[in-house]
Short mmCIF file of C-alpha atoms in Angstrom, two decimals:
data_model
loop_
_atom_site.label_atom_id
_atom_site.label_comp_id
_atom_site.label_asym_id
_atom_site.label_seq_id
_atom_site.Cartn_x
_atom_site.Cartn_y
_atom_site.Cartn_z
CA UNK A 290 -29.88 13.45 -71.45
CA UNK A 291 -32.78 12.22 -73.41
CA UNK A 292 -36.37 13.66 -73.76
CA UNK A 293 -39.72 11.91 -74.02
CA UNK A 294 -42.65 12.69 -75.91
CA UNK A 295 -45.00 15.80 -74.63
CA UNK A 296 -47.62 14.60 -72.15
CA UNK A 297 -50.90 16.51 -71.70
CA UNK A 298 -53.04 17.39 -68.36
CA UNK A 299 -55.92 19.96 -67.71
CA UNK A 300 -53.97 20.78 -65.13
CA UNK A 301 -50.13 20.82 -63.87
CA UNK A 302 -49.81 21.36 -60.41
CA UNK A 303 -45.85 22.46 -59.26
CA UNK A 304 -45.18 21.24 -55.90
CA UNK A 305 -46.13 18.28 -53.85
CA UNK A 306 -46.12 19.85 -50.26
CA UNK A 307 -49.71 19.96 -48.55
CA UNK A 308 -51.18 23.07 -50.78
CA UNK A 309 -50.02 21.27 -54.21
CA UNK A 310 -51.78 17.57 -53.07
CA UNK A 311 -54.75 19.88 -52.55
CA UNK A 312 -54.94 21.74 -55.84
CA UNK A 313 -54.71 18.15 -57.38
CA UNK A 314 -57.16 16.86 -55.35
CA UNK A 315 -59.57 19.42 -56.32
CA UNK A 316 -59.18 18.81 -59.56
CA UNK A 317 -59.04 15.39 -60.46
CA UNK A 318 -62.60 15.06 -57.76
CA UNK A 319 -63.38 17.69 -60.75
CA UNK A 320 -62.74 15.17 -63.09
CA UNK A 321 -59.57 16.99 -65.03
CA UNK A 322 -56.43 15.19 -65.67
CA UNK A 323 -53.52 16.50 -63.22
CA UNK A 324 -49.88 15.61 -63.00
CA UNK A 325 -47.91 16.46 -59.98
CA UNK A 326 -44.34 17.59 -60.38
CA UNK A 327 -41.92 17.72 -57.17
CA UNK A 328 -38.59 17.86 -56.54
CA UNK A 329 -37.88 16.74 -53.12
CA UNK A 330 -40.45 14.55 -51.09
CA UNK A 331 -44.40 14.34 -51.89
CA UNK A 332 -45.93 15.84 -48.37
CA UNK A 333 -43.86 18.71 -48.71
CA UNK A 334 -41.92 20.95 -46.20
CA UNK A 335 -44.71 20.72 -43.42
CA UNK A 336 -44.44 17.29 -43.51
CA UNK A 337 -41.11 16.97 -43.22
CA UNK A 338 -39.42 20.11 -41.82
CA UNK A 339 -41.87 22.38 -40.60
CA UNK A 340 -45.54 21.71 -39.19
CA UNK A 341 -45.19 17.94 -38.23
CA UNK A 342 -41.92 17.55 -36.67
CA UNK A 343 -41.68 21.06 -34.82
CA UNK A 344 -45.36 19.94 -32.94
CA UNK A 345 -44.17 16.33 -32.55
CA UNK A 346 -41.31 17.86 -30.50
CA UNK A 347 -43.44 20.67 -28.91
CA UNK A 348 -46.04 18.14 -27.49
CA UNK A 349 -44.13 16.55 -24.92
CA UNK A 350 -42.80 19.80 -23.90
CA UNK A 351 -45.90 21.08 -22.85
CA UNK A 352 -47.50 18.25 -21.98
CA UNK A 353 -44.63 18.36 -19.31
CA UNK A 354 -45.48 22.08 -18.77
CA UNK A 355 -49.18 21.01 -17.85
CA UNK A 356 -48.68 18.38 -15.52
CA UNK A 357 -46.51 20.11 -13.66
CA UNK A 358 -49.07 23.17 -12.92
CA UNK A 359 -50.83 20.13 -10.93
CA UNK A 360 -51.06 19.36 -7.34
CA UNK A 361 -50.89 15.74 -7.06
CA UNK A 362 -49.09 15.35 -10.54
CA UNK A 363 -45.79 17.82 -10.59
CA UNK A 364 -44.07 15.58 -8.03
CA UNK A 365 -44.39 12.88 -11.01
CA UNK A 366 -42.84 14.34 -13.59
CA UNK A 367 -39.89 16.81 -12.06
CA UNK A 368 -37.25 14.42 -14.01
CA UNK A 369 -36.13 15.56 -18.11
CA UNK A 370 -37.95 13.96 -20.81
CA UNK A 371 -36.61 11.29 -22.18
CA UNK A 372 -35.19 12.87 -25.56
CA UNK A 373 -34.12 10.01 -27.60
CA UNK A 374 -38.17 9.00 -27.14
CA UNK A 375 -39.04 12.07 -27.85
CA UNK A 376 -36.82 12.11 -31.16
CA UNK A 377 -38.03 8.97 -32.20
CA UNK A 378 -41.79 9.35 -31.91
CA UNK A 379 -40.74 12.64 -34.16
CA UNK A 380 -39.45 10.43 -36.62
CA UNK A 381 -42.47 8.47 -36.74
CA UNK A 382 -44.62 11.60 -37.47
CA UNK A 383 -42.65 12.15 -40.40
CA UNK A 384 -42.26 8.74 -41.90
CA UNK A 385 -38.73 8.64 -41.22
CA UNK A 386 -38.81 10.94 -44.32
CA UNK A 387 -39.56 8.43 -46.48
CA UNK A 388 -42.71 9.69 -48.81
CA UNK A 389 -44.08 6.28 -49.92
CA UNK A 390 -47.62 6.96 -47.91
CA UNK A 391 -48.37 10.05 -49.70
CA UNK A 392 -47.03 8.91 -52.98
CA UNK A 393 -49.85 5.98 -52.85
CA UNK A 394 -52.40 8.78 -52.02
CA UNK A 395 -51.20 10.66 -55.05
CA UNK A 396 -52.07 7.26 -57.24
CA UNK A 397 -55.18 6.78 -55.51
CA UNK A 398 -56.33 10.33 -56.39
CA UNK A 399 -55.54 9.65 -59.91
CA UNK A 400 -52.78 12.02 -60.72
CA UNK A 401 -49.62 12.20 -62.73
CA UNK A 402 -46.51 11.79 -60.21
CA UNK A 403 -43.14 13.51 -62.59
CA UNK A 404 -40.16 13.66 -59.56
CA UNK A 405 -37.79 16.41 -60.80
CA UNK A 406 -36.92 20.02 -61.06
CA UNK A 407 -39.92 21.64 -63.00
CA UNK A 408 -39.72 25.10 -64.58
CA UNK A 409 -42.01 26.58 -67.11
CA UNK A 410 -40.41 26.93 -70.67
CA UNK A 411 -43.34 28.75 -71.92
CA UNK A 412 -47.19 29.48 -71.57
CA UNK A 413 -48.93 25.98 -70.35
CA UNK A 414 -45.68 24.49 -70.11
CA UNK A 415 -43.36 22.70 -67.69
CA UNK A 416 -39.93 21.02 -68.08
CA UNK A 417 -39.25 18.37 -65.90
CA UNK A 418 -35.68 17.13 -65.59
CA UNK A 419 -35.73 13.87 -63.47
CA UNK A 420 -32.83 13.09 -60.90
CA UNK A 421 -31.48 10.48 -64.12
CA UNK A 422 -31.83 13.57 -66.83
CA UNK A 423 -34.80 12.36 -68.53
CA UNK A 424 -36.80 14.98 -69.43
CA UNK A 425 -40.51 15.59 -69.80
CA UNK A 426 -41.97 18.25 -71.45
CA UNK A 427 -46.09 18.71 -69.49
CA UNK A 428 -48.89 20.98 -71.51
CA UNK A 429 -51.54 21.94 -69.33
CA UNK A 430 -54.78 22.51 -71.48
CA UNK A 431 -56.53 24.59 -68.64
CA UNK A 432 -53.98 25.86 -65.78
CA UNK A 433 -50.46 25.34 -64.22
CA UNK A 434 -50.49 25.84 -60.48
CA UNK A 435 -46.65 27.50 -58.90
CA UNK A 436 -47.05 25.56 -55.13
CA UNK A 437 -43.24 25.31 -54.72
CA UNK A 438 -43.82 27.27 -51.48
CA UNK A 439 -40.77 29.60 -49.38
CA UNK A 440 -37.27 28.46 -47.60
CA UNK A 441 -35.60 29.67 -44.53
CA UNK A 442 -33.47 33.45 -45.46
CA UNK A 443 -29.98 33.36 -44.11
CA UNK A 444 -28.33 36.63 -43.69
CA UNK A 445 -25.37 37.80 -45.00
CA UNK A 446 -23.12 37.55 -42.06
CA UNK A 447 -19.41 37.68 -42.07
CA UNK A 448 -18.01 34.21 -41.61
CA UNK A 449 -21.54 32.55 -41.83
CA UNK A 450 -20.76 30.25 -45.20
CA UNK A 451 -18.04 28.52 -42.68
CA UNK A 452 -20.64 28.20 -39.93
CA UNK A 453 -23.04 26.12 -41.70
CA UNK A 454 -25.76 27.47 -39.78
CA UNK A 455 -29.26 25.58 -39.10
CA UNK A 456 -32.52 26.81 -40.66
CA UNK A 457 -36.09 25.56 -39.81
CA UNK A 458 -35.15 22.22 -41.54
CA UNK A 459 -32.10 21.63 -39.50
CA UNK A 460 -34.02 22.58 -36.11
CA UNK A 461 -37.14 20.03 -36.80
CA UNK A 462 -34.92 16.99 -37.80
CA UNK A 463 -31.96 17.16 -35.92
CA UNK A 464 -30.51 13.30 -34.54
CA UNK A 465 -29.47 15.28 -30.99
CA UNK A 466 -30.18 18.64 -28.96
CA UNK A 467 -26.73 20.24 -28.85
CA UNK A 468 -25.21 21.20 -25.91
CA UNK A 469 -25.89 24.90 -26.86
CA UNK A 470 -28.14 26.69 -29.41
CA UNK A 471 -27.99 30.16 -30.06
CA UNK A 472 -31.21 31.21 -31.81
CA UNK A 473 -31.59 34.32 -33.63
CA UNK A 474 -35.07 35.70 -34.48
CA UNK A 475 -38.16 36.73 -32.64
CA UNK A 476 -41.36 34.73 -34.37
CA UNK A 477 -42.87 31.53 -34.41
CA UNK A 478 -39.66 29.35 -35.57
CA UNK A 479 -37.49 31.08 -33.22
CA UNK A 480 -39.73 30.87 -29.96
CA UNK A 481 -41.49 27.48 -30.86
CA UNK A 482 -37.61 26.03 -31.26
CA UNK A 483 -36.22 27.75 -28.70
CA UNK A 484 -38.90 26.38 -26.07
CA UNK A 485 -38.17 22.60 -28.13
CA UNK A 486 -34.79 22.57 -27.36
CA UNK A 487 -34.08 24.14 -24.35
CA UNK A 488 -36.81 21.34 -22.64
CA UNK A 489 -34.57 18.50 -24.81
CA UNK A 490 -31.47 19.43 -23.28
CA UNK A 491 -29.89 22.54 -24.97
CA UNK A 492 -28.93 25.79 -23.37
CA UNK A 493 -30.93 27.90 -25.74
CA UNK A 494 -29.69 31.75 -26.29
CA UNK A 495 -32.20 33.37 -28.08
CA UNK A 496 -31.54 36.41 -29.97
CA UNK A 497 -33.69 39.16 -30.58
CA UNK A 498 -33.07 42.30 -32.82
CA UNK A 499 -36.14 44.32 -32.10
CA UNK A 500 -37.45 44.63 -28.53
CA UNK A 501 -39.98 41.77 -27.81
CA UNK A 502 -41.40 38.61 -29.87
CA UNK A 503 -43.86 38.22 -31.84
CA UNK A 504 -43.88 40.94 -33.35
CA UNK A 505 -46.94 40.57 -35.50
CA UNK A 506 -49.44 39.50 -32.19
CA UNK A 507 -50.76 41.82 -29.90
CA UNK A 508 -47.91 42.99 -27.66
CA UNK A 509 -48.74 41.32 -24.42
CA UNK A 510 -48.54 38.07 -26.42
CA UNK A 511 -44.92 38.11 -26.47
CA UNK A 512 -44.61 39.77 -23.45
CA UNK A 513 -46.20 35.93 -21.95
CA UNK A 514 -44.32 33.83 -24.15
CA UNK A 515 -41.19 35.41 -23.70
CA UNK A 516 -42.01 34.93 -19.65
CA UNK A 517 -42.42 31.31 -20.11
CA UNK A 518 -39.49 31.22 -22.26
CA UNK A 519 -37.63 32.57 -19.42
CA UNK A 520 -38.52 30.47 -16.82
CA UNK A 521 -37.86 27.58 -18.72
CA UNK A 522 -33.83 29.07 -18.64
CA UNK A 523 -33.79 30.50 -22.34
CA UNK A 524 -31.03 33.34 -22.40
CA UNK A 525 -33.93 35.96 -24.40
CA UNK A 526 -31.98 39.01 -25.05
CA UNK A 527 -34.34 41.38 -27.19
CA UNK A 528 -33.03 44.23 -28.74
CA UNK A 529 -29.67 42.52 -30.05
CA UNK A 530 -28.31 42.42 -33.25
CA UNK A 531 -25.44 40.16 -34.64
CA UNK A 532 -22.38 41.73 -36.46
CA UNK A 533 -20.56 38.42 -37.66
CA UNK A 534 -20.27 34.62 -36.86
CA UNK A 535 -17.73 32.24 -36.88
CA UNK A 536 -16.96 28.73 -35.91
CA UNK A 537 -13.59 28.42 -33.59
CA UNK A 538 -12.51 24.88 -33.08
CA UNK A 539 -16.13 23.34 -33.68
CA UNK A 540 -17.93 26.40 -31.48
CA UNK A 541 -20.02 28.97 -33.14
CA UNK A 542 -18.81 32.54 -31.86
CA UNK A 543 -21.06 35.18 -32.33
CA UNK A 544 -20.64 38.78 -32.05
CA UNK A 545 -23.19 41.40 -31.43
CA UNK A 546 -22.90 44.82 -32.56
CA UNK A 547 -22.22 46.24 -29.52
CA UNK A 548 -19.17 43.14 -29.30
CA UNK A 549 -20.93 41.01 -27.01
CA UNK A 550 -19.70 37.20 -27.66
CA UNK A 551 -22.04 34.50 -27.29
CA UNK A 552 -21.17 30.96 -27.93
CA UNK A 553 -22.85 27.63 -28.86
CA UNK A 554 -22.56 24.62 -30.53
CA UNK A 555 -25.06 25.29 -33.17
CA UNK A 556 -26.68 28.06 -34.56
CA UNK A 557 -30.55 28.58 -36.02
CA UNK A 558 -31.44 31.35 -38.08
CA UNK A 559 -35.35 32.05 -38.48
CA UNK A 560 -35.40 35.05 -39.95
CA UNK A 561 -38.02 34.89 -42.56
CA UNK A 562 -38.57 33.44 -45.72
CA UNK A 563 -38.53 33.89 -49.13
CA UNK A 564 -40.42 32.39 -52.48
CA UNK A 565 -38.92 29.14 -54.09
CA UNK A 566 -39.32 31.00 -57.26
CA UNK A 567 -35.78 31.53 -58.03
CA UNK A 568 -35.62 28.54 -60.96
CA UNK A 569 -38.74 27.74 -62.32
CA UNK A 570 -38.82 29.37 -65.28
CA UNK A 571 -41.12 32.63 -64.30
CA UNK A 572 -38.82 34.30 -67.34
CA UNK A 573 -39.94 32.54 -69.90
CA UNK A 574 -43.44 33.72 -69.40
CA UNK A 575 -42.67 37.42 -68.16
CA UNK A 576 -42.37 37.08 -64.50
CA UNK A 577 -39.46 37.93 -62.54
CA UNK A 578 -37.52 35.17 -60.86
CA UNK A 579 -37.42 35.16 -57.32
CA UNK A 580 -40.40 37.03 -56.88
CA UNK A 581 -43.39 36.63 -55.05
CA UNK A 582 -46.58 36.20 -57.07
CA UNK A 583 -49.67 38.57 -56.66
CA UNK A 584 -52.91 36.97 -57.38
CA UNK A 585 -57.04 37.82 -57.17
CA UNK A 586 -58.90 36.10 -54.68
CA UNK A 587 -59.25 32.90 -57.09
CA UNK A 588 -55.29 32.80 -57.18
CA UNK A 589 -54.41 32.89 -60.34
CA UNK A 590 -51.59 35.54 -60.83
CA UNK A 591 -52.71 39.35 -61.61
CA UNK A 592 -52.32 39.16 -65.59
CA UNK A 593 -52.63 36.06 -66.32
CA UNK A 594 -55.80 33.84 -67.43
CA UNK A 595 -53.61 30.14 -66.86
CA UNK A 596 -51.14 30.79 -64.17
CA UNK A 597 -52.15 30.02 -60.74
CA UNK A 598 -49.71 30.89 -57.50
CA UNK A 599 -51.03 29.06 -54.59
CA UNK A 600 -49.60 29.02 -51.01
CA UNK A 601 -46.44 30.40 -49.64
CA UNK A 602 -45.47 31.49 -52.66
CA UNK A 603 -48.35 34.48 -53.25
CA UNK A 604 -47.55 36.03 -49.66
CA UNK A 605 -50.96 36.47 -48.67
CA UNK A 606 -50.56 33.93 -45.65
CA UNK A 607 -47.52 31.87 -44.82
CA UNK A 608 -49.55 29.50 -43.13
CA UNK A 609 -49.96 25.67 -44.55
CA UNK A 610 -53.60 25.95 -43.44
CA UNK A 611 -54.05 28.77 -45.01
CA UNK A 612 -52.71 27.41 -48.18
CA UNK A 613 -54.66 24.25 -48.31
CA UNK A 614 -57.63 26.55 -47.63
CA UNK A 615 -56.55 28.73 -50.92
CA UNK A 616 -55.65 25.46 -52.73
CA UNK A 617 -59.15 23.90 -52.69
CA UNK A 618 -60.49 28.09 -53.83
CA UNK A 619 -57.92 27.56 -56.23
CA UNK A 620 -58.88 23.86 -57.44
CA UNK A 621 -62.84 24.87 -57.85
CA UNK A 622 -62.17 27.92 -59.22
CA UNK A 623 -60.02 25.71 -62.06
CA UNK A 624 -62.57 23.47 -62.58
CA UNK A 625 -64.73 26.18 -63.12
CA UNK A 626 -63.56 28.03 -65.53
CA UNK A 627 -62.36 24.62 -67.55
CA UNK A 628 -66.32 24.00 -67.70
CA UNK A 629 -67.06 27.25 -68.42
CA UNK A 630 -68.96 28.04 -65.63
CA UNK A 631 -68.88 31.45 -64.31
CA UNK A 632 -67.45 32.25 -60.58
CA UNK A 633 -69.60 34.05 -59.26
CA UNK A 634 -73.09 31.60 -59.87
CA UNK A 635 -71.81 28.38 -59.89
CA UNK A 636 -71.25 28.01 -56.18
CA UNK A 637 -73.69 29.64 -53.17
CA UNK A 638 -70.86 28.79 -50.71
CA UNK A 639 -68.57 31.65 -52.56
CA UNK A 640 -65.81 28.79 -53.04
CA UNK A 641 -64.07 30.34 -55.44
CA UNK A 642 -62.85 33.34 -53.78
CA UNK A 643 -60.19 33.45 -50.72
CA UNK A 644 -61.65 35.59 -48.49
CA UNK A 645 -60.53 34.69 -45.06
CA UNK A 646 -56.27 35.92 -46.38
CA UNK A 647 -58.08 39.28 -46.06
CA UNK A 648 -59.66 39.49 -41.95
CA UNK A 649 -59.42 36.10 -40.69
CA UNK A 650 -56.29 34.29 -40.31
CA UNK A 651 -55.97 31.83 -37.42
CA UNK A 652 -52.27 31.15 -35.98
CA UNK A 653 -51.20 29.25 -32.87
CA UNK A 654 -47.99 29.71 -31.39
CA UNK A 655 -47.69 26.22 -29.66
CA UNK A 656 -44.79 27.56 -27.04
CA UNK A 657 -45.67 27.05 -23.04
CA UNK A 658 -47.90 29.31 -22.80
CA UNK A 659 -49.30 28.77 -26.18
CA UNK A 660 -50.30 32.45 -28.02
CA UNK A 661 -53.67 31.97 -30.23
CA UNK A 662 -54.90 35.13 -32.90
CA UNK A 663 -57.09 35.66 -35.54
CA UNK A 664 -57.71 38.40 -37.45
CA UNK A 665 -56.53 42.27 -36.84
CA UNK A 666 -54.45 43.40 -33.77
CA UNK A 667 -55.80 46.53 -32.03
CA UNK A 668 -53.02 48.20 -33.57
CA UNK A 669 -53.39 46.70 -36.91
CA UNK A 670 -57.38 47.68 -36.67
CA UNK A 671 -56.10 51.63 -35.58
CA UNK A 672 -53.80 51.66 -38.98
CA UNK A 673 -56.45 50.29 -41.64
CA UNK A 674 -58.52 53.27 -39.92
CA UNK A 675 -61.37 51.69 -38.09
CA UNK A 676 -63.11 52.99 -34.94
CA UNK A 677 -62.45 50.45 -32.39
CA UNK A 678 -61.50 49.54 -29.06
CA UNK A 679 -59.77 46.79 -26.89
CA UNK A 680 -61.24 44.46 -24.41
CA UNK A 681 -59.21 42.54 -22.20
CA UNK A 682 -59.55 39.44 -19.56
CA UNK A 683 -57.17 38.20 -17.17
CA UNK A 684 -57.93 34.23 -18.11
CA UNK A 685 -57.24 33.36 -14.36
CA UNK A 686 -60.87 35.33 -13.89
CA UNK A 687 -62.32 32.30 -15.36
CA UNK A 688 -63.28 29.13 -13.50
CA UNK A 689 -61.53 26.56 -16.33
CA UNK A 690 -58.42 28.06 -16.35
CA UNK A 691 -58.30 27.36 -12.69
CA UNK A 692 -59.21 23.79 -12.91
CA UNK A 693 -56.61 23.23 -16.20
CA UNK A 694 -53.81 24.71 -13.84
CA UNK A 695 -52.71 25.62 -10.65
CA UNK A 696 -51.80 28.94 -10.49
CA UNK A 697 -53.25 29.68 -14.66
CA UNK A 698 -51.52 32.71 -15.79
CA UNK A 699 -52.94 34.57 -19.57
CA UNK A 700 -54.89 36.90 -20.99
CA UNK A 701 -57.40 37.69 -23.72
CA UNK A 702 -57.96 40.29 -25.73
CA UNK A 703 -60.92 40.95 -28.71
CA UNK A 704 -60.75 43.91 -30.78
CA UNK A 705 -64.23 45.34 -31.72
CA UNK A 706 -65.31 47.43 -34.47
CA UNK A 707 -67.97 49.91 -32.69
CA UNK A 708 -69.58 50.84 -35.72
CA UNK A 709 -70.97 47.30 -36.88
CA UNK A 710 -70.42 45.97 -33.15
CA UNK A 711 -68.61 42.94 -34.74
CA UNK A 712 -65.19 41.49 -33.93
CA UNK A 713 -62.04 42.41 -36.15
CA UNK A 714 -59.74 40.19 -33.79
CA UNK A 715 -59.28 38.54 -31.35
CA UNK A 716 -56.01 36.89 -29.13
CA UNK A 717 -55.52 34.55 -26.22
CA UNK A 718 -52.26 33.62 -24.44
CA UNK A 719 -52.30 30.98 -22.42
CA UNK A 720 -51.82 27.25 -21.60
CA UNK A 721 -54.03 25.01 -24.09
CA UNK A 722 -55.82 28.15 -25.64
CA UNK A 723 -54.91 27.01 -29.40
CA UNK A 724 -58.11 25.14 -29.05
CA UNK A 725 -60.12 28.13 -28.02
CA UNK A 726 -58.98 30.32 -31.53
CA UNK A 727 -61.73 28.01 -33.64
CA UNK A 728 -64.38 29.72 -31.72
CA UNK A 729 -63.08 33.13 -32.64
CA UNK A 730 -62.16 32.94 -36.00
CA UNK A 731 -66.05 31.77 -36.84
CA UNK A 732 -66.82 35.01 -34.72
CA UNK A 733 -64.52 36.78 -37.37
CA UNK A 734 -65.08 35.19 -40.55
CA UNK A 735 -68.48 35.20 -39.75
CA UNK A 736 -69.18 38.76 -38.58
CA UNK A 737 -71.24 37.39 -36.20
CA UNK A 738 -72.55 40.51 -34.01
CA UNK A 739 -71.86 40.93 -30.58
CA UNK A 740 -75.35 40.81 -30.04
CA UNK A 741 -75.51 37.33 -31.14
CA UNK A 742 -72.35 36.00 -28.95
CA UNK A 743 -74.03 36.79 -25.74
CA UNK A 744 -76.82 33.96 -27.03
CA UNK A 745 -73.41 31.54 -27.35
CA UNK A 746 -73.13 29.88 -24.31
CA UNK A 747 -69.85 28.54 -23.46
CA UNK A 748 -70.00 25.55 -21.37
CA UNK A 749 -68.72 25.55 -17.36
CA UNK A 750 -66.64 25.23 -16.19
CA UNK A 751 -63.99 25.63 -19.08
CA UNK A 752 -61.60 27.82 -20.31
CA UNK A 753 -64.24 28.83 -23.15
CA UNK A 754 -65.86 30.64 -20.37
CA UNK A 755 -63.53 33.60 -21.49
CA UNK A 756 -65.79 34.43 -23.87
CA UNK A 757 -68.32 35.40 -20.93
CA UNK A 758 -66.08 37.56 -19.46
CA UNK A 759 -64.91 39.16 -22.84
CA UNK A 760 -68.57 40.40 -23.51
CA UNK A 761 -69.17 41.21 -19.90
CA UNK A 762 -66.45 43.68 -20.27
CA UNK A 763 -67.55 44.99 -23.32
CA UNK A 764 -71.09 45.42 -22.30
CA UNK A 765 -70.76 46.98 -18.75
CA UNK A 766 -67.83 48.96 -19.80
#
């Protein structure tokens, strides 16, 4: 092992994935001098693993859905899809995982590329130890930004270390569907890969240990999904836990607690995720390994003036467009205070604070039908103690949705706070709604009165025509 001389940045950025290319690219358009460290591919998990592949394989799937709601089109397209294209055009939308397109953006910016396992040895420090053992020691003069964002949690099953069971990664780059997939969770992974997979060929079991999906949507939400799921011939059985696993002559057994056996040829755990904080040195400046890392609305970590925590890895949002949203707060607020300009006047756009993690996250479930929220459910609006109340629309009420399908089946729902008549949330389920939730998150991040949205005209005859109804409802009701 050999060590090279100390190089020093304004800023070191740990973690390549979308969030950490942001941070840099804040900072070097800032004009401070950022290096990059990353230990697996530049482009990160969504890239690779997560965001890119999983909608690469969704697409066709309910593309298929669509056209076959059609008169005039379902005859067309009653056959499979072809999985080996669908695979392949998958491939293509992650560069075969090969990182050599976002390595060139990384020169282009400007910044310091170190591949390696970083970990801070100290304040404003970070050890790199490349995949040869070279070593570099980085000294950030302003800030060092933790973007090493969360893996899949596997849990502690009897038998599961023989199993080798599939997480997220396994599910989104997989050569071949297996013949059958048991699934075990209730979210996004588990629905949005169960609905993959059982369209490319698998028969998909999907197990669920509390009694419906999604549990962090408005109810009916996974009520429709897990309808859809159904009649696309996923086994859902809600309310199941598992007790051990095992793999018997190449099939995965699994027992439930009540000693149900269900078998498959692979098995997918999405059961949640935890911080890739485990080895990168948070000891060595008085932070517990493994943890997640609180931070103020500018990101940097509660106690520290350097130390920035940016994405996954904060818990605010475990959304990738939620942390490129807090990476470019983080970046400005970074350049900033590096120039000595306070937070608070230098920008009229209030940039430097990551407001939206608080009342406005947007999330699309992209399963057939897709599920679309923003903001608070009615339940979560009830708990955090505001007087509110509930509106809901049957989407086939609205002229688009009958034009977009035959037979449109969904429902929207927008939770509104009666004392400031302004919207605290706001859901749709639903065949191609993730394209309506734009509309209502600027209705939530905005605050935008309800008084105001009935001077928004959605245009007919589409599905935005919802919003209509929503305020109809509201208004004569």
């Amino acid at each position: 092992m050999t060590e090279t001389d100390s190089n020093v940045y304004d800023v070191v950025v740990l973690g390549a994935g979308p969030v950490g290319e942001n941070v840099a690219d804040r900072t070097r358009a800032a004009g401070l001098a950022t290096a990059v460290v990353e230990s697996e591919l530049v482009g990160g998990e969504c890239s690779y693993w997560a965001c890119m592949p999983s909608k690469a394989l969704l697409r066709p799937v309910i593309a298929q859905a669509d056209a076959r709601r059609l008169a005039g089109l379902r005859q067309s397209v009653q056959g499979p899809l072809d999985t080996a294209a669908v695979l392949a055009r998958r491939d293509g939308f992650t560069s075969h995982w090969k990182d050599d397109g976002q390595v060139q953006w990384i020169d282009g910016i400007g910044a310091g590329l170190y591949r390696g396992h970083g970990r801070l040895t100290g304040p404003r420090e970070v050890t790199v130890t490349g995949p040869d053992g070279e070593r570099h020691v980085l000294t950030a003069r302003h800030a060092v930004a933790v973007a090493t964002g969360s893996s899949a949690v596997v849990p502690d099953l009897p038998g599961l270390a023989d199993v080798r069971p599939w997480t997220s990664r396994e599910a989104t780059s997989a050569k071949a569907a297996p013949g059958r997939l048991i699934v075990v969770g209730g979210g996004v992974v588990a629905t949005e890969m169960a609905a993959a997979w059982q369209a490319l060929g698998s028969q998909v079991t999907l197990l669920v240990r509390g009694k419906g999906l999604l549990g962090r949507m408005e109810p009916f939400a996974g009520e429709l999904v897990g309808d859809g799921l159904t009649e696309a011939g996923v086994d859902v059985r809600t309310g199941t836990s598992l007790a051990s696993v095992t793999r018997e002559n190449g099939t995965v057994v699994a027992v439930t607690e009540t000693g149900d056996r269900v078998e498959g040829d692979e098995i997918l755990f999405a059961t949640g995720r935890a911080p890739r904080t485990d080895d990168i040195g948070l000891d060595t400046v008085g932070l517990e390994p493994g943890s997640w890392l609180p931070v103020d609305d500018s990101l940097r970590v509660t106690g520290s003036d350097w130390l920035y925590a940016v994405g996954d890895v904060n818990h605010r949002a475990l959304l990738t467009h939620q942390g490129k949203y807090q990476a470019r707060i983080a970046g400005a607020a970074i350049a900033a205070r590096a120039f000595g300009v306070p937070l608070l006047e230098s920008d009229p756009w209030g940039a430097h604070a990551a407001t939206a993690d608080h009342a406005a996250v947007p999330q699309v479930v992209f399963t057939d039908p897709e599920a679309a929220a923003v903001g608070l459910s009615l339940a979560e609006a009830e708990q955090a103690g505001h007087r509110v109340r509930a509106v809901d629309v049957e989407l086939s009420s609205v002229a688009g949705a009958g034009l977009y399908a035959d037979g449109y089946r969904g429902r929207a729902r927008m939770v509104v706070d009666l004392e400031r008549e302004i919207l605290l949330g706001v859901t749709f389920v639903g065949p191609g709604v993730g394209e309506l939730i734009h509309s209502a998150t600027i209705a939530v991040a905005g605050q935008v009165p309800i008084g105001r949205l009935w001077h928004a005209v959605p245009s007919y005859p589409t599905i935005s025509e919802v919003w209509l109804r929503l305020l109809e409802a509201y208004r004569d009701n």
